[in-house]
mmCIF file of C-alpha atoms in Angstrom:
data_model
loop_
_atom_site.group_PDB
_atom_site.id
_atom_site.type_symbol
_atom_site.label_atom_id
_atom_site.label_comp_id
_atom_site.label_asym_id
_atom_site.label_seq_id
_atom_site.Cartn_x
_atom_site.Cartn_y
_atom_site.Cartn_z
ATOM 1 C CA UNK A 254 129.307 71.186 100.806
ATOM 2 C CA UNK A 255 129.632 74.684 101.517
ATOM 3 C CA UNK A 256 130.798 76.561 104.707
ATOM 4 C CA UNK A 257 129.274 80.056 105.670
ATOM 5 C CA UNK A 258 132.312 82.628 106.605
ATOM 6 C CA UNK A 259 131.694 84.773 109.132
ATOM 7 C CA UNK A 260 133.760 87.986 109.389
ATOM 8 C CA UNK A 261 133.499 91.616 110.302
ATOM 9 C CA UNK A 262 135.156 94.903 108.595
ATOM 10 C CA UNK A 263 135.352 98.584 109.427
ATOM 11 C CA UNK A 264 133.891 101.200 108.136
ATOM 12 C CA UNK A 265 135.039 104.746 108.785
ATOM 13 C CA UNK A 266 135.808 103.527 111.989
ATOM 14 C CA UNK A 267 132.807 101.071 112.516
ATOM 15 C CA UNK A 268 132.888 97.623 113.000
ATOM 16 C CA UNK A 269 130.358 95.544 111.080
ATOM 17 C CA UNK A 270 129.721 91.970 111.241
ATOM 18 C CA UNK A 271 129.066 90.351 107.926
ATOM 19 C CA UNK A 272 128.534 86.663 106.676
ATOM 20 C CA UNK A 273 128.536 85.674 103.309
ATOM 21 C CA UNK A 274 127.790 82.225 101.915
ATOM 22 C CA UNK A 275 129.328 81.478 98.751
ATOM 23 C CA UNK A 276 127.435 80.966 94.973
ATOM 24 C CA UNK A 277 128.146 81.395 91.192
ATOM 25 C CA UNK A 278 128.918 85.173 91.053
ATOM 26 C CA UNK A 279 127.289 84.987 87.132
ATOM 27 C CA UNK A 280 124.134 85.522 89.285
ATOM 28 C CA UNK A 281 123.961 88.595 91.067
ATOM 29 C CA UNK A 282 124.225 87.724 94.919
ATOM 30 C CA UNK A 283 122.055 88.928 97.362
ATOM 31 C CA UNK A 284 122.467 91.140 99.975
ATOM 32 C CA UNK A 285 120.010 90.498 102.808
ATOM 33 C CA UNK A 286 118.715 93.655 105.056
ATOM 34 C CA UNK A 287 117.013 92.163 108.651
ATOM 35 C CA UNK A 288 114.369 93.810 110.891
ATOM 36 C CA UNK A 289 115.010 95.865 113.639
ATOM 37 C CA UNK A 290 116.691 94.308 116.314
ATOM 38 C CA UNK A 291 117.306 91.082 114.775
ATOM 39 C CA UNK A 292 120.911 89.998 114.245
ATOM 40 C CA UNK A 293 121.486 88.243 110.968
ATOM 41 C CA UNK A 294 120.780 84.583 112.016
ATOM 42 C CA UNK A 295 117.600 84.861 112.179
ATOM 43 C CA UNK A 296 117.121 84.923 108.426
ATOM 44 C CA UNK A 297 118.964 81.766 108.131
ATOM 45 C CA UNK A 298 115.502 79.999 107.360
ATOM 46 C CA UNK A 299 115.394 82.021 103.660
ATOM 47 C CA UNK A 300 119.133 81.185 103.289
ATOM 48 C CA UNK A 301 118.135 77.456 103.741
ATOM 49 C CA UNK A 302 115.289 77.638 101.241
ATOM 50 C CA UNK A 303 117.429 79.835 98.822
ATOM 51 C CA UNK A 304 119.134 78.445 95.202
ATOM 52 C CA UNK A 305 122.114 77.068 97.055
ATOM 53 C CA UNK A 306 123.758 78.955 93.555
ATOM 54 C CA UNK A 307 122.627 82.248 94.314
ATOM 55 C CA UNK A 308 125.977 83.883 96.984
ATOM 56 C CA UNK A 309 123.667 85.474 99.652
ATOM 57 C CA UNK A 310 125.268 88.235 101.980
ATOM 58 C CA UNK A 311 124.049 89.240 105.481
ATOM 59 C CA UNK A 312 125.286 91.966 108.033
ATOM 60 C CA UNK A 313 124.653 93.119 111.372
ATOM 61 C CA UNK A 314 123.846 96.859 111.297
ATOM 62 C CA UNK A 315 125.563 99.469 113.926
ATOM 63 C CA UNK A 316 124.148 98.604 117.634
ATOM 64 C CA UNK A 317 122.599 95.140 116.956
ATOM 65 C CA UNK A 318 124.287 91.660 117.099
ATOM 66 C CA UNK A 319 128.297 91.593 116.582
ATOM 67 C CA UNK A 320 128.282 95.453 115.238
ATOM 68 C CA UNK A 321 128.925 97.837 117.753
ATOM 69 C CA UNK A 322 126.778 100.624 119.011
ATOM 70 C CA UNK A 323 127.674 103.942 117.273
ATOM 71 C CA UNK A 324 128.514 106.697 119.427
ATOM 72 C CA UNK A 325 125.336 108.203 117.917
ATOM 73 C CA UNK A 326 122.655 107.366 116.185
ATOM 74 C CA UNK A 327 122.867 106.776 112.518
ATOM 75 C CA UNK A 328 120.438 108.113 110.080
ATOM 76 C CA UNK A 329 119.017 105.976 106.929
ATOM 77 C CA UNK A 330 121.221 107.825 104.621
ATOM 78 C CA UNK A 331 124.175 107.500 107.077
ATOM 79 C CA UNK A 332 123.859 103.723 107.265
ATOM 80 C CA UNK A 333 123.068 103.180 103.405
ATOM 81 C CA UNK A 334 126.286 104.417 103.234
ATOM 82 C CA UNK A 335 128.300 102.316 105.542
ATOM 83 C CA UNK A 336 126.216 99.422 103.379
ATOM 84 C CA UNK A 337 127.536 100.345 100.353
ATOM 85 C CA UNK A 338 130.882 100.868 101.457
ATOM 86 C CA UNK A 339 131.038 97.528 102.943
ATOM 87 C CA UNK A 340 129.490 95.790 99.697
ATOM 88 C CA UNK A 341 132.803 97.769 97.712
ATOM 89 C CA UNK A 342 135.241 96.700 100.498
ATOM 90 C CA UNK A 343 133.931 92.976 100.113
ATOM 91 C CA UNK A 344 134.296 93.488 95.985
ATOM 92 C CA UNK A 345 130.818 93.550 95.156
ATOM 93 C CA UNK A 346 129.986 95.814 92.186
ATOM 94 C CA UNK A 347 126.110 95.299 92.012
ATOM 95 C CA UNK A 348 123.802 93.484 94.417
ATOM 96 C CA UNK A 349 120.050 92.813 94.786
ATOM 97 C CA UNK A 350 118.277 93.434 98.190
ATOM 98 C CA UNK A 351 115.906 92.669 100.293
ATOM 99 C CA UNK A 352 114.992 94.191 103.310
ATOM 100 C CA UNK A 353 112.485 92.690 105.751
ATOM 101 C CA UNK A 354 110.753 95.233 107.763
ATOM 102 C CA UNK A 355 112.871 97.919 109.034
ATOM 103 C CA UNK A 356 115.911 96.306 106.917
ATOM 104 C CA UNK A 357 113.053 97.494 103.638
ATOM 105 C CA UNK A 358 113.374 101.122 105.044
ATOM 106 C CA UNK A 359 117.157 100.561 104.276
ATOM 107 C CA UNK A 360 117.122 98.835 101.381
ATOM 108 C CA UNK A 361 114.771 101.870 100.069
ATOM 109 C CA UNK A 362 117.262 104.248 101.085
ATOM 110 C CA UNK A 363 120.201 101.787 99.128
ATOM 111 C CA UNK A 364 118.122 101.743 96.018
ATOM 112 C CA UNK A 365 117.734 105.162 95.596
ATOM 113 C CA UNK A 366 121.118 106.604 97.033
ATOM 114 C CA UNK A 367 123.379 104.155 95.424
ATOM 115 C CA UNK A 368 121.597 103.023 92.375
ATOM 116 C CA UNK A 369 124.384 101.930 90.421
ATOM 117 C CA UNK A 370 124.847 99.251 93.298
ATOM 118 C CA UNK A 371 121.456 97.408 93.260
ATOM 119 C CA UNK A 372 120.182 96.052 90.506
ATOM 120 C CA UNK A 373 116.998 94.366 91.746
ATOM 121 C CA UNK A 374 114.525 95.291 95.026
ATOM 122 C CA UNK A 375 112.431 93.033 97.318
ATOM 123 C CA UNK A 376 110.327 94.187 100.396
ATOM 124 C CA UNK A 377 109.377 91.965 102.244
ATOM 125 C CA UNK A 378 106.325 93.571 104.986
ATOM 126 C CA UNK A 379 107.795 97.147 105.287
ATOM 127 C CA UNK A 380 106.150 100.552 104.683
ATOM 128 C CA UNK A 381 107.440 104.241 103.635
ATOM 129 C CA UNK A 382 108.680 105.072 107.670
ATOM 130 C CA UNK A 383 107.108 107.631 110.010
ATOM 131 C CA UNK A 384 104.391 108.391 106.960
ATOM 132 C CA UNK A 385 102.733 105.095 106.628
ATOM 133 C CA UNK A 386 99.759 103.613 107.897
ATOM 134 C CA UNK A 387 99.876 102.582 110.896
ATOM 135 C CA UNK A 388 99.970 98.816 113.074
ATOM 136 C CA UNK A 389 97.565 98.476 115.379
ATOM 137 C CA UNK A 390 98.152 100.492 118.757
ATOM 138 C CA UNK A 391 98.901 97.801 121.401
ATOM 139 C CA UNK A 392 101.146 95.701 119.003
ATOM 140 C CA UNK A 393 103.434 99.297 118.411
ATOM 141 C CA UNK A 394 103.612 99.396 121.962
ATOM 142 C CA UNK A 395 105.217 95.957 122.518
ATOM 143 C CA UNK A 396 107.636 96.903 119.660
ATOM 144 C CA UNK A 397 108.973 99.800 121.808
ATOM 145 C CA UNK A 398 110.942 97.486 124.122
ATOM 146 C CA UNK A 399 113.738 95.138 122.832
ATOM 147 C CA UNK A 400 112.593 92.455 125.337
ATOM 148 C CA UNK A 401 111.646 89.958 122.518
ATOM 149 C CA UNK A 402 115.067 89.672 120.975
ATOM 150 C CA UNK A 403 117.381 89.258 124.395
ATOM 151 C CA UNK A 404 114.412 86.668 126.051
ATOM 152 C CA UNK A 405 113.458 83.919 123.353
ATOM 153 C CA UNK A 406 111.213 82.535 126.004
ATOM 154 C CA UNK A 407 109.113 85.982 126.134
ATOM 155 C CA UNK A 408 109.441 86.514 122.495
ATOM 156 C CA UNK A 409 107.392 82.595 121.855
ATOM 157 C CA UNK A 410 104.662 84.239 124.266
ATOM 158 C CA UNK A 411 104.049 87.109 122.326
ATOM 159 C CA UNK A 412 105.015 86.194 118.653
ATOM 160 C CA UNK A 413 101.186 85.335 117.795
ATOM 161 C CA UNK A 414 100.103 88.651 118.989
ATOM 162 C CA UNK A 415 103.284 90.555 117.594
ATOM 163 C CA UNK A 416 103.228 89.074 114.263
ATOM 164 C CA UNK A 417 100.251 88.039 113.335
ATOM 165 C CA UNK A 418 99.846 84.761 110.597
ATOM 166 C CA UNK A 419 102.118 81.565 111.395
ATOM 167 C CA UNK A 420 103.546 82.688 114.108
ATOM 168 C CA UNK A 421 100.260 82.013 116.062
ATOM 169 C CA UNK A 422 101.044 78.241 115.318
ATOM 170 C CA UNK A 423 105.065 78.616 115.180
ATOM 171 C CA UNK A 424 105.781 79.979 119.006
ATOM 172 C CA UNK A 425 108.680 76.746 119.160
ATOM 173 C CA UNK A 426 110.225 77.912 115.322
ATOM 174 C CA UNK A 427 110.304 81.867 117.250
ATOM 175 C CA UNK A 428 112.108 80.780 120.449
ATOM 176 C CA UNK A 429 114.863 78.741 118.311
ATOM 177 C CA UNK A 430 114.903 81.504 116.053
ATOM 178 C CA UNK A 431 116.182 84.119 118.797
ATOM 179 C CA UNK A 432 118.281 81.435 120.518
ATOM 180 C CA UNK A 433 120.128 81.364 117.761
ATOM 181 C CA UNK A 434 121.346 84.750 117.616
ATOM 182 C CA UNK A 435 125.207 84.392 118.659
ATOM 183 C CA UNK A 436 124.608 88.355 120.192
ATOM 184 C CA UNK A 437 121.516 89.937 121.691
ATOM 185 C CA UNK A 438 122.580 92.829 120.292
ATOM 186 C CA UNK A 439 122.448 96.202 122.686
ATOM 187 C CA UNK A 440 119.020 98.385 124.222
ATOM 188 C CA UNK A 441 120.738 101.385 122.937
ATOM 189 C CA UNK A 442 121.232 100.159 119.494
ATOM 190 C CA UNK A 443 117.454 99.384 119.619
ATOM 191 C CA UNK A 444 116.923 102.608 120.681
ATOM 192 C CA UNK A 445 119.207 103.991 117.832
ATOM 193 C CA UNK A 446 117.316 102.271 115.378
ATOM 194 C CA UNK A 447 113.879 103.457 116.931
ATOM 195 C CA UNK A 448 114.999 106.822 116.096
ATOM 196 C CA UNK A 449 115.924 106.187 112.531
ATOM 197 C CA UNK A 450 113.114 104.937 111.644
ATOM 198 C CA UNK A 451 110.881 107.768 113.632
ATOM 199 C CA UNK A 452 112.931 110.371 111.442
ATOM 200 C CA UNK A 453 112.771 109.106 107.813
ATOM 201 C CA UNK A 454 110.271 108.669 105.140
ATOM 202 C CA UNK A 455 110.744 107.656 101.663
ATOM 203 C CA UNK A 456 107.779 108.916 100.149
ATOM 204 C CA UNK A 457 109.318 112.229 98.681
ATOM 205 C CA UNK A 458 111.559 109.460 96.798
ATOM 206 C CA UNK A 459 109.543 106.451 95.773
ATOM 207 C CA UNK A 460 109.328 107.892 92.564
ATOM 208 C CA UNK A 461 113.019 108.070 91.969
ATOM 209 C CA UNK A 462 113.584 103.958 92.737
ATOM 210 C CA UNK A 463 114.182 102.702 89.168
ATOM 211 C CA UNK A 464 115.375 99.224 90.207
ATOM 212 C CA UNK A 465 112.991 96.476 89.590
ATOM 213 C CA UNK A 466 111.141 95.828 92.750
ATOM 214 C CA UNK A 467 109.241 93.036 94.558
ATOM 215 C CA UNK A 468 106.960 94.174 96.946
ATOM 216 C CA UNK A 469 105.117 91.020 99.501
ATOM 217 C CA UNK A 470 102.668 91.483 102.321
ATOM 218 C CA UNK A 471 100.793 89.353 104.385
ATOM 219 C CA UNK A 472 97.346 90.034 105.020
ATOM 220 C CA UNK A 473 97.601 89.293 109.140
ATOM 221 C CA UNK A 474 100.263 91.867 109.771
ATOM 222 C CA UNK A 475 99.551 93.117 113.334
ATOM 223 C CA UNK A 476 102.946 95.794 112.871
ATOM 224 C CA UNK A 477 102.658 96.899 108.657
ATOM 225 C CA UNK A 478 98.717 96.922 107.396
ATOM 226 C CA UNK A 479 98.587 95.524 103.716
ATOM 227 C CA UNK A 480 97.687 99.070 102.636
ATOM 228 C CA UNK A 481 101.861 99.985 102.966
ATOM 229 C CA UNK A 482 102.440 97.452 100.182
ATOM 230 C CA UNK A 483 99.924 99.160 98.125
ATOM 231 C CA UNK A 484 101.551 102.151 98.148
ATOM 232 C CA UNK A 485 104.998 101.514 97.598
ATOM 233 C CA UNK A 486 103.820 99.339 95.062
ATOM 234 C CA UNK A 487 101.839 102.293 93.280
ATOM 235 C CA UNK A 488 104.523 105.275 94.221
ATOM 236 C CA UNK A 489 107.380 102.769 93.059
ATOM 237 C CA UNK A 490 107.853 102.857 88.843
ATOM 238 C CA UNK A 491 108.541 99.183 88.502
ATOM 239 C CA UNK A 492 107.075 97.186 91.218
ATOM 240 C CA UNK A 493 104.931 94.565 91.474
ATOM 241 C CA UNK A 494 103.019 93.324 94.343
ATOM 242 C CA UNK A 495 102.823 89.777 95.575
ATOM 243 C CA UNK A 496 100.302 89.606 98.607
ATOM 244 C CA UNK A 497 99.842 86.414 100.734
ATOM 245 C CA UNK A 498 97.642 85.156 103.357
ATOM 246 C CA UNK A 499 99.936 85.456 106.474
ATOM 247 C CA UNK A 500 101.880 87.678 109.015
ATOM 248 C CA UNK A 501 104.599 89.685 109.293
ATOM 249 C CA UNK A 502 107.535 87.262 109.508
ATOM 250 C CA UNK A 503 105.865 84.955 106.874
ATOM 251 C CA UNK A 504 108.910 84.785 104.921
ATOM 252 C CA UNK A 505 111.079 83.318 108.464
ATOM 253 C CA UNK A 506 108.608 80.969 109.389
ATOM 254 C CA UNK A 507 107.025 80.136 105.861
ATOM 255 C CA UNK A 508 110.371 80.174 103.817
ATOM 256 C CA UNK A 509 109.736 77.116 101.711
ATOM 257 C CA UNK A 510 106.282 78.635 100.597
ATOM 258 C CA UNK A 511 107.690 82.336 99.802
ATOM 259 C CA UNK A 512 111.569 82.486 99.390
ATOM 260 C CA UNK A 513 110.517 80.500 95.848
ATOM 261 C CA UNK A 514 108.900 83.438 94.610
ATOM 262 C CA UNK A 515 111.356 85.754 95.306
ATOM 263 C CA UNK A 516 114.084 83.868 93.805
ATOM 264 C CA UNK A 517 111.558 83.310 90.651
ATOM 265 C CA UNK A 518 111.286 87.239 90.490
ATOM 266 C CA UNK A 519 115.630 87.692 90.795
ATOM 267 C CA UNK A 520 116.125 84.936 88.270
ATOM 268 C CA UNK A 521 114.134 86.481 85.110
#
C-alpha cells in the first residue's frame, strides 16, 4: 500500500504546503489546483477515485491551509510562479492540471505562462475571472465570507444553496469534507485570494493556451453558469467540453461518476 507524504518547501521566502502521493512517473502526474479557500484535503475524494498509477500532487496556496499568509496579496501571475517553481524544486519537468474553481483561474494562468510545464488542462466549474458571467446574486454574496470553510457545521447548512447539484442531498459528505481540513486556513488569505481573482481575466489569453484542455460544468451551478464553460471551451484552441447534470463541487461529491472521465481524457 501506499503512504501520502506530506511536506512543505519555500519559495522565495514562502512557505508552501505540498502532498504528493506516489505513481509510475511514465505517466505524467498530476498536479491538482483547489478552490478558493479550500485547503488541499478536501480533494481527497478525486485522489480516492483516481488510477492509483497516476502520482497526483496537491498544495496549499499562500494564506490558506498550512501556507502562510503573504505579506501581500499575490497576483495570478505571481502565484503561477511560485507553482512552477515548486513543481522544479520537487523535480517535476512537465505536469497536467486541474484546477477546480478558483484553482482553474490558476491553472489558466500555469498553462499559458509556463507552457513548457503542463502538458495537459482540465477545468473543472471555473470561468475567465472578473469577465465572466456571472452566479446568481445572493449565492456571490455568501461567497464573500470565509465562514463555510472554518465552521463545517454552517458550511452543511448552506452547501445546497451554495453549490447547487449533489450537494442538496450530500450536506453529511460537506461537513466531513471541511472537518477534514488539518488548517482552516486564514480570513486574510481569503481576502487575498478575493482580490486575485477580482483583478484578473484570462480572456485576452485564451487564445494563446495550446495545451490540450478538458473543460466540465454542471448544469446546477449556483456560483459559475454553464455559459463560462462555453466560452473557454470556444476561446480555448484545443478544448473540449464535457457538461453534466450537477453542481459546482460535482467532481468532490460525485468523484466515482466524473474523476473517470478525466483520467480517460489524460490517458489518450
Amino acid at each position: 500500500m501506499r503512504t501520502e507524504h506530506l511536506h512543505s518547501l519555500t519559495v522565495a521566502g514562502q512557505r508552501i504546503r505540498y502532498d504528493i502521493r506516489p505513481g509510475n512517473r511514465r505517466k505524467t502526474p498530476l498536479l491538482l489546483c483547489c478552490g478558493i479557500g479550500a485547503a488541499f484535503e478536501v480533494l481527497q475524494t478525486v485522489i480516492d477515485a483516481m488510477d492509483p498509477d497516476r502520482e497526483v500532487i496537491r498544495f496549499d496556496v499562500p494564506g490558506v491551509g498550512g501556507s502562510p499568509v503573504g505579506l501581500l496579496p499575490y497576483p495570478f501571475p505571481i502565484l503561477a510562479w511560485i507553482v512552477e517553481r515548486m513543481l522544479r524544486q520537487l523535480g517535476y519537468d512537465e505536469v497536467d492540471v486541474l484546477g477546480l474553481s478558483w484553482g482553474g483561474a490558476l491553472a489558466q494562468q500555469l498553462a499559458v505562462q509556463h507552457r513548457r510545464r503542463v502538458r495537459r488542462l482540465v477545468l473543472v466549474s471555473t470561468a475567465t475571472g472578473m469577465l465572466m458571467v456571472p452566479g446568481r446574486p445572493a449565492t456571490l454574496v455568501r461567497m464573500v465570507t470565509p465562514r463555510r470553510f472554518r465552521d463545517p457545521e454552517y458550511a452543511a447548512g448552506v452547501a445546497g444553496f451554495l453549490y447547487g447539484g449533489s450537494a442538496r442531498r450530500h450536506a453529511t459528505d460537506i461537513r466531513t469534507m471541511f472537518k477534514n481540513q488539518a488548517y482552516a486556513g486564514s480570513r486574510r488569505g481569503y481576502l487575498f485570494q478575493l482580490m486575485a481573482g477580482a483583478a484578473w481575466t484570462s480572456l485576452p489569453f485564451l487564445g494563446l493556451i495550446q495545451q490540450p484542455t478538458l473543460v466540465l460544468s454542471g448544469d446546477d451551478d449556483p456560483i459559475i453558469p454553464i455559459a463560462n464553460a462555453r466560452i473557454l471551451a470556444t476561446l480555448i484552441r484545443h478544448a473540449e467540453l464535457h457538461l453534466y447534470h450537477g453542481g459546482h463541487v460535482e467532481l468532490v461529491t460525485e468523484a466515482p461518476n466524473l474523476v473517470p472521465v478525466i483520467t480517460e481524457y489524460l490517458s489518450r
